[in-house]
XYZ file of N, CA and C in Angstrom:
498
model
N -7.089 -6.334 -21.291
C -6.424 -7.463 -20.729
C -6.373 -8.613 -21.606
N -7.584 -8.847 -22.108
C -7.812 -10.081 -23.198
C -8.464 -9.512 -24.365
N -8.099 -9.787 -25.567
C -8.725 -9.371 -26.915
C -10.026 -10.055 -27.178
N -10.209 -11.270 -26.731
C -11.393 -11.975 -26.974
C -12.246 -12.286 -25.985
N -12.165 -11.673 -24.764
C -12.890 -11.735 -23.527
C -13.266 -10.539 -22.959
N -14.451 -10.535 -22.521
C -14.975 -9.307 -21.944
C -14.454 -9.236 -20.369
N -13.648 -7.946 -20.272
C -13.089 -7.710 -18.958
C -13.547 -6.483 -18.495
N -14.049 -6.366 -17.366
C -14.421 -4.988 -16.723
C -13.676 -4.694 -15.543
N -13.016 -3.564 -15.700
C -12.219 -3.114 -14.302
C -12.838 -1.937 -13.863
N -13.124 -1.916 -12.537
C -13.945 -0.692 -12.039
C -12.993 -0.193 -10.879
N -12.594 1.110 -11.098
C -12.066 1.896 -10.098
C -12.958 2.470 -9.281
N -12.933 2.317 -7.952
C -13.887 2.824 -6.991
C -13.636 4.224 -6.603
N -14.600 5.025 -6.416
C -14.573 6.296 -5.794
C -13.834 6.331 -4.506
N -14.659 5.386 -3.505
C -14.010 5.139 -2.195
C -13.094 3.989 -2.422
N -11.810 4.178 -2.351
C -10.852 3.180 -2.616
C -10.334 2.524 -1.358
N -11.319 1.898 -0.805
C -11.135 1.132 0.447
C -11.961 -0.249 0.513
N -11.724 -1.036 1.432
C -12.341 -2.300 1.512
C -13.971 -1.846 1.896
N -14.244 -0.921 2.485
C -15.545 -0.475 2.716
C -16.199 -0.101 1.399
N -15.548 0.688 0.580
C -15.992 1.037 -0.703
C -16.353 -0.031 -1.612
N -15.375 -0.886 -1.517
C -15.739 -2.259 -2.287
C -16.862 -2.976 -1.894
N -17.048 -3.084 -0.745
C -18.166 -3.721 -0.120
C -19.514 -3.029 -0.495
N -19.549 -1.697 -0.505
C -20.782 -0.912 -0.773
C -20.980 -1.140 -2.363
N -19.919 -1.062 -3.075
C -20.057 -1.459 -4.598
C -20.689 -2.689 -4.825
N -20.153 -3.677 -4.201
C -20.657 -5.111 -4.375
C -22.177 -5.085 -3.934
N -22.520 -4.415 -2.859
C -23.954 -4.489 -2.427
C -24.888 -3.678 -3.281
N -24.409 -2.813 -4.275
C -25.144 -2.157 -5.098
C -25.808 -2.945 -6.178
N -25.308 -4.166 -6.299
C -25.759 -5.023 -7.381
C -25.388 -4.893 -8.777
N -24.292 -4.050 -8.955
C -23.734 -3.756 -10.244
C -22.750 -4.757 -10.677
N -22.387 -5.750 -9.979
C -21.418 -6.687 -10.249
C -22.042 -7.949 -10.626
N -21.866 -8.333 -11.832
C -22.333 -9.676 -12.421
C -20.996 -10.213 -13.095
N -20.368 -11.084 -12.486
C -19.151 -11.705 -12.985
C -18.894 -13.195 -12.533
N -18.267 -13.963 -13.321
C -17.803 -15.300 -12.871
C -16.433 -15.181 -12.151
N -15.784 -14.317 -12.396
C -14.457 -14.059 -11.671
C -14.314 -12.675 -11.103
N -14.157 -12.548 -9.878
C -14.007 -11.247 -9.176
C -12.677 -11.152 -8.552
N -11.821 -10.020 -8.895
C -10.675 -9.886 -8.314
C -10.698 -8.499 -7.568
N -10.062 -8.581 -6.413
C -9.977 -7.454 -5.424
C -8.485 -7.081 -5.434
N -8.048 -6.004 -5.799
C -6.751 -5.357 -5.585
C -6.934 -4.153 -4.703
N -7.117 -4.538 -3.345
C -7.553 -3.520 -2.426
C -6.842 -3.651 -1.028
N -6.739 -2.704 -0.325
C -6.328 -2.726 0.989
C -5.148 -1.879 1.325
N -4.320 -1.342 0.330
C -3.284 -0.563 0.697
C -3.716 0.866 1.302
N -4.766 1.334 0.791
C -5.274 2.614 1.428
C -5.839 2.414 2.863
N -6.365 1.265 3.076
C -6.788 0.850 4.417
C -5.507 0.590 5.344
N -4.420 0.095 4.741
C -3.237 -0.149 5.531
C -2.497 1.065 6.011
N -2.838 2.211 5.348
C -2.175 3.601 5.744
C -2.581 3.847 7.165
N -3.847 3.527 7.492
C -4.414 3.981 8.806
C -4.680 2.839 9.766
N -4.536 1.467 9.405
C -4.846 0.265 10.199
C -3.717 -0.685 10.186
N -3.776 -1.515 11.153
C -2.765 -2.608 11.142
C -3.208 -3.737 10.111
N -2.286 -4.600 9.782
C -2.399 -5.685 8.846
C -3.643 -6.552 9.344
N -3.543 -6.941 10.599
C -4.651 -7.943 11.021
C -6.034 -7.160 10.886
N -6.308 -5.947 11.306
C -7.513 -5.267 11.067
C -7.902 -5.232 9.592
N -7.032 -5.010 8.816
C -7.428 -5.020 7.189
C -7.730 -6.454 6.843
N -7.016 -7.501 7.326
C -7.474 -8.789 7.039
C -8.930 -9.051 7.544
N -9.298 -8.749 8.679
C -10.616 -8.801 9.105
C -11.665 -8.186 8.016
N -11.392 -7.114 7.768
C -12.245 -6.458 6.560
C -12.207 -7.255 5.482
N -11.141 -7.882 4.978
C -11.000 -8.623 3.733
C -11.860 -9.780 3.838
N -11.784 -10.423 5.085
C -12.614 -11.643 5.378
C -14.133 -11.384 5.232
N -14.535 -10.199 5.634
C -15.886 -9.757 5.542
C -16.260 -9.442 4.109
N -15.457 -8.872 3.373
C -15.701 -8.687 1.925
C -15.869 -10.015 1.152
N -14.908 -10.990 1.537
C -15.086 -12.235 0.909
C -16.376 -12.909 1.218
N -16.753 -12.916 2.479
C -18.027 -13.450 2.949
C -19.241 -12.698 2.200
N -19.221 -11.540 1.949
C -20.243 -10.673 1.245
C -20.233 -10.933 -0.200
N -19.008 -11.227 -0.821
C -19.047 -11.560 -2.093
C -19.488 -12.926 -2.474
N -19.231 -13.955 -1.572
C -19.754 -15.337 -1.635
C -21.306 -15.284 -1.494
N -21.826 -14.319 -0.767
C -23.228 -14.298 -0.610
C -23.960 -13.698 -1.807
N -23.409 -12.656 -2.210
C -24.004 -11.908 -3.544
C -23.709 -12.661 -4.691
N -22.421 -13.131 -4.956
C -22.080 -13.790 -6.153
C -21.571 -15.306 -5.778
N -22.493 -16.102 -5.434
C -22.124 -17.414 -4.929
C -21.430 -18.261 -5.848
N -21.634 -18.129 -7.317
C -20.992 -18.907 -8.203
C -19.655 -18.346 -8.698
N -19.276 -17.164 -8.227
C -18.146 -16.513 -8.689
C -16.866 -16.951 -8.027
N -15.702 -16.959 -8.698
C -14.357 -17.335 -8.268
C -13.916 -15.973 -7.775
N -13.310 -15.991 -6.552
C -12.733 -14.828 -5.998
C -11.168 -14.779 -6.084
N -10.571 -13.736 -6.582
C -9.095 -13.614 -6.672
C -8.754 -12.400 -5.768
N -7.800 -12.412 -5.055
C -7.066 -11.295 -4.294
C -5.840 -11.043 -4.681
N -5.461 -9.850 -5.007
C -3.985 -9.431 -5.410
C -3.307 -9.004 -4.119
N -1.963 -9.256 -4.001
C -1.274 -8.824 -2.913
C -1.189 -7.313 -3.021
N -0.834 -6.721 -1.830
C -0.621 -5.355 -1.903
C 0.832 -4.887 -2.564
N 0.496 -3.914 -3.473
C 1.766 -3.400 -4.255
C 2.638 -2.615 -3.407
N 3.903 -2.678 -3.664
C 4.854 -1.775 -2.935
C 4.484 -0.373 -3.091
N 4.930 0.585 -2.103
C 4.789 2.062 -2.232
C 6.144 2.670 -1.982
N 6.606 3.529 -2.689
C 7.844 4.218 -2.487
C 7.630 5.719 -2.182
N 7.250 6.056 -1.032
C 6.999 7.410 -0.591
C 8.389 8.215 -0.650
N 8.147 9.571 -0.746
C 9.393 10.248 -0.735
C 10.086 10.352 0.718
N 9.147 10.304 1.712
C 9.678 10.195 3.180
C 10.047 8.671 3.301
N 11.367 8.351 3.391
C 11.752 7.009 3.531
C 11.216 6.349 4.771
N 10.873 7.037 5.828
C 10.356 6.379 7.034
C 8.902 5.851 6.821
N 8.051 6.712 5.991
C 6.805 6.340 5.604
C 6.901 5.022 4.686
N 7.850 5.087 3.788
C 7.924 3.916 3.003
C 8.342 2.649 3.814
N 9.267 2.720 4.773
C 9.570 1.657 5.586
C 8.465 1.179 6.459
N 7.700 2.106 6.940
C 6.491 1.714 7.874
C 5.437 1.030 6.944
N 5.260 1.508 5.915
C 4.196 0.796 5.028
C 4.692 -0.499 4.555
N 5.966 -0.619 4.143
C 6.556 -1.884 3.585
C 6.471 -2.933 4.719
N 6.789 -2.576 5.930
C 6.719 -3.603 7.168
C 5.247 -4.084 7.243
N 4.208 -3.169 7.199
C 2.892 -3.532 7.317
C 2.364 -4.334 6.087
N 2.938 -3.944 4.974
C 2.666 -4.576 3.759
C 3.081 -6.120 3.622
N 4.202 -6.235 4.320
C 4.878 -7.711 4.292
C 4.119 -8.584 5.266
N 3.642 -8.020 6.369
C 2.825 -8.807 7.273
C 1.375 -9.082 6.643
N 0.892 -8.078 6.138
C -0.407 -8.155 5.452
C -0.428 -9.232 4.391
N 0.590 -9.011 3.302
C 0.489 -10.127 2.270
C 0.644 -11.488 2.782
N 1.533 -11.678 3.838
C 1.799 -13.002 4.355
C 0.389 -13.567 4.945
N -0.242 -12.783 5.781
C -1.450 -13.336 6.287
C -2.630 -13.479 5.257
N -2.728 -12.582 4.295
C -3.804 -12.699 3.380
C -3.471 -13.883 2.448
N -2.388 -14.059 2.145
C -1.880 -15.372 1.352
C -2.293 -16.660 2.067
N -1.949 -16.617 3.422
C -2.354 -17.800 4.166
C -3.929 -17.941 4.210
N -4.657 -16.941 4.372
C -6.174 -16.811 4.376
C -6.687 -17.310 3.047
N -6.030 -16.909 1.874
C -6.557 -17.324 0.613
C -6.272 -18.819 0.479
N -5.141 -19.305 0.992
C -4.925 -20.760 0.946
C -5.844 -21.523 1.626
N -6.330 -21.027 2.862
C -7.317 -21.827 3.663
C -8.700 -21.764 2.972
N -8.949 -20.645 2.389
C -10.315 -20.606 1.771
C -10.418 -20.857 0.252
N -9.373 -21.484 -0.240
C -9.252 -21.764 -1.690
C -9.775 -20.541 -2.618
N -9.107 -19.536 -2.173
C -9.179 -18.124 -2.936
C -7.865 -17.967 -3.763
N -7.926 -17.601 -5.014
C -6.665 -17.446 -5.881
C -6.166 -16.260 -5.360
N -4.722 -16.190 -5.558
C -3.882 -15.045 -4.914
C -2.859 -14.677 -6.101
N -2.972 -13.390 -6.325
C -1.929 -12.810 -7.333
C -0.742 -12.190 -6.730
N 0.468 -12.434 -7.042
C 1.831 -12.037 -6.457
C 2.364 -11.101 -7.536
N 3.083 -10.182 -7.020
C 3.795 -9.155 -8.057
C 5.400 -9.033 -7.602
N 6.018 -10.094 -7.417
C 7.304 -10.071 -7.046
C 8.312 -9.365 -7.967
N 7.874 -9.111 -9.219
C 8.826 -8.611 -10.144
C 8.646 -6.933 -10.298
N 7.922 -6.517 -9.480
C 7.786 -4.961 -9.553
C 8.998 -4.200 -8.764
N 9.355 -3.076 -9.460
C 10.463 -2.336 -8.856
C 10.071 -0.927 -8.816
N 10.860 -0.115 -8.160
C 10.603 1.347 -7.939
C 10.300 2.082 -9.213
N 11.167 1.687 -10.246
C 10.967 2.331 -11.684
C 9.445 2.070 -12.281
N 8.864 1.044 -11.786
C 7.543 0.707 -12.298
C 6.430 1.593 -11.809
N 6.774 2.580 -11.038
C 5.822 3.424 -10.413
C 6.104 4.939 -10.830
N 5.297 5.688 -11.459
C 5.637 6.938 -11.890
C 5.801 8.055 -10.770
N 5.098 7.709 -9.655
C 5.096 8.711 -8.533
C 5.409 7.927 -7.118
N 5.872 6.741 -7.268
C 6.142 6.052 -6.151
C 4.898 5.079 -5.561
N 3.816 5.499 -5.968
C 2.552 4.782 -5.619
C 1.738 4.286 -6.642
N 1.632 4.934 -7.798
C 0.709 4.612 -8.910
C 1.626 3.980 -10.035
N 1.128 2.809 -10.620
C 1.972 2.049 -11.671
C 2.094 2.949 -12.854
N 3.384 2.887 -13.455
C 3.667 3.574 -14.759
C 3.108 2.590 -15.835
N 3.366 3.044 -17.075
C 2.829 2.198 -18.210
C 3.525 0.709 -18.083
N 4.802 0.652 -17.815
C 5.640 -0.501 -17.784
C 5.127 -1.234 -16.502
N 4.862 -0.601 -15.357
C 4.232 -1.297 -14.238
C 2.919 -2.021 -14.452
N 2.122 -1.204 -15.100
C 0.813 -1.843 -15.483
C 0.966 -3.066 -16.322
N 1.829 -3.119 -17.202
C 2.034 -4.269 -18.005
C 2.462 -5.520 -17.118
N 3.378 -5.202 -16.100
C 3.896 -6.169 -15.311
C 2.635 -6.773 -14.354
N 1.934 -5.686 -13.821
C 0.732 -6.043 -13.102
C -0.168 -6.967 -13.800
N -0.494 -6.571 -15.074
C -1.470 -7.521 -15.871
C -0.933 -8.814 -16.059
N 0.407 -8.857 -16.376
C 1.015 -10.061 -16.836
C 0.844 -10.962 -15.536
N 0.986 -10.532 -14.424
C 1.026 -11.284 -13.012
C -0.431 -11.851 -12.911
N -1.425 -11.017 -13.257
C -2.870 -11.336 -13.102
C -3.175 -12.378 -14.074
N -2.580 -12.416 -15.230
C -2.868 -13.384 -16.373
C -2.305 -14.744 -15.966
N -1.475 -14.842 -15.171
C -0.958 -16.013 -14.766
C -2.004 -16.845 -14.081
N -2.867 -16.109 -13.327
C -3.942 -16.764 -12.530
C -5.235 -16.818 -13.410
N -5.642 -15.680 -14.146
C -6.762 -15.831 -14.881
C -6.710 -16.664 -16.118
N -5.526 -16.878 -16.600
C -5.484 -17.828 -17.870
C -6.166 -19.216 -17.322
N -5.664 -19.588 -16.255
C -6.213 -20.791 -15.777
C -7.657 -20.821 -15.543
N -8.177 -19.884 -14.889
C -9.447 -19.639 -14.725
C -10.342 -19.576 -15.859
N -9.806 -18.978 -16.983
C -10.585 -18.758 -18.113
C -10.442 -19.925 -19.190
N -9.462 -20.965 -18.742
C -9.291 -21.914 -19.645
C -8.320 -21.717 -20.893
N -7.466 -20.709 -20.704
C -6.462 -20.322 -21.853
C -5.234 -20.949 -21.533
N -4.781 -21.503 -22.608
C -3.549 -22.211 -22.682
C -2.740 -21.607 -23.722
N -1.327 -21.432 -23.551
C -0.457 -21.051 -24.558
C -0.039 -22.007 -25.366
N -0.324 -21.802 -26.702
C 0.334 -22.894 -27.634
C 1.710 -22.600 -28.158
N 2.050 -21.515 -28.339
C 3.410 -21.042 -28.706
C 3.531 -19.573 -29.215
N 4.756 -19.117 -29.401
C 4.919 -17.738 -29.846
C 5.466 -17.874 -31.225
N 5.109 -16.964 -32.136
C 5.658 -16.540 -33.425
C 5.991 -15.092 -33.371
N 7.258 -14.792 -33.540
C 7.493 -13.451 -33.644
C 7.043 -12.773 -32.306
N 6.312 -11.677 -32.372
C 5.834 -10.996 -31.193
C 4.401 -11.399 -30.988
N 3.743 -12.330 -31.657
C 2.195 -12.647 -31.498
C 2.287 -13.962 -30.635
N 1.354 -13.976 -29.773
C 1.069 -15.126 -28.917
C -0.304 -15.682 -29.371
N -0.282 -16.888 -29.567
C -1.532 -17.643 -29.896
C -2.133 -18.185 -28.460
N -3.405 -18.033 -28.337
C -4.052 -18.500 -27.340
C -5.187 -19.538 -27.672
N -5.416 -20.347 -26.940
C -6.541 -21.297 -27.110
C -7.537 -21.186 -26.039
N -8.828 -21.003 -26.263
C -9.864 -20.949 -25.301
C -10.623 -22.346 -25.195
N -10.691 -22.824 -23.967
C -11.518 -24.151 -23.825
C -12.922 -23.871 -23.879
């Protein structure tokens, strides 16, 4: 994600909010900035409001374990299932969830990452991001993290981007 910064990305075995909470409680996380890109698997079996309650608990647990860390939450990514009815059902729940989580983040001064520029073609199987999709996701994350890390863009020369760290 950054050439001159240590960034650790952990993909959990249990890809749910419960799994993230357990990983956090394990004591393995030591970070100034913690981002959760989580909730879509939970949304498969629960309503948006139920998932938000779990996110609220995860945020509380994070603040307890890592009180000096900045918390960032990413909105849920779209999913394009082969069964159009499943896609529509998920998309409706995702829209509600993203709206209420964004509101929660605003109330709690939590950073929120949006991915409005993702399209069907950015997912190799309709659910998981392709190489192009990953680049778009990272670009959107950097819009938030650049500010948190004190990175400013000075200018571009050819295909190289010069960054300044505060």
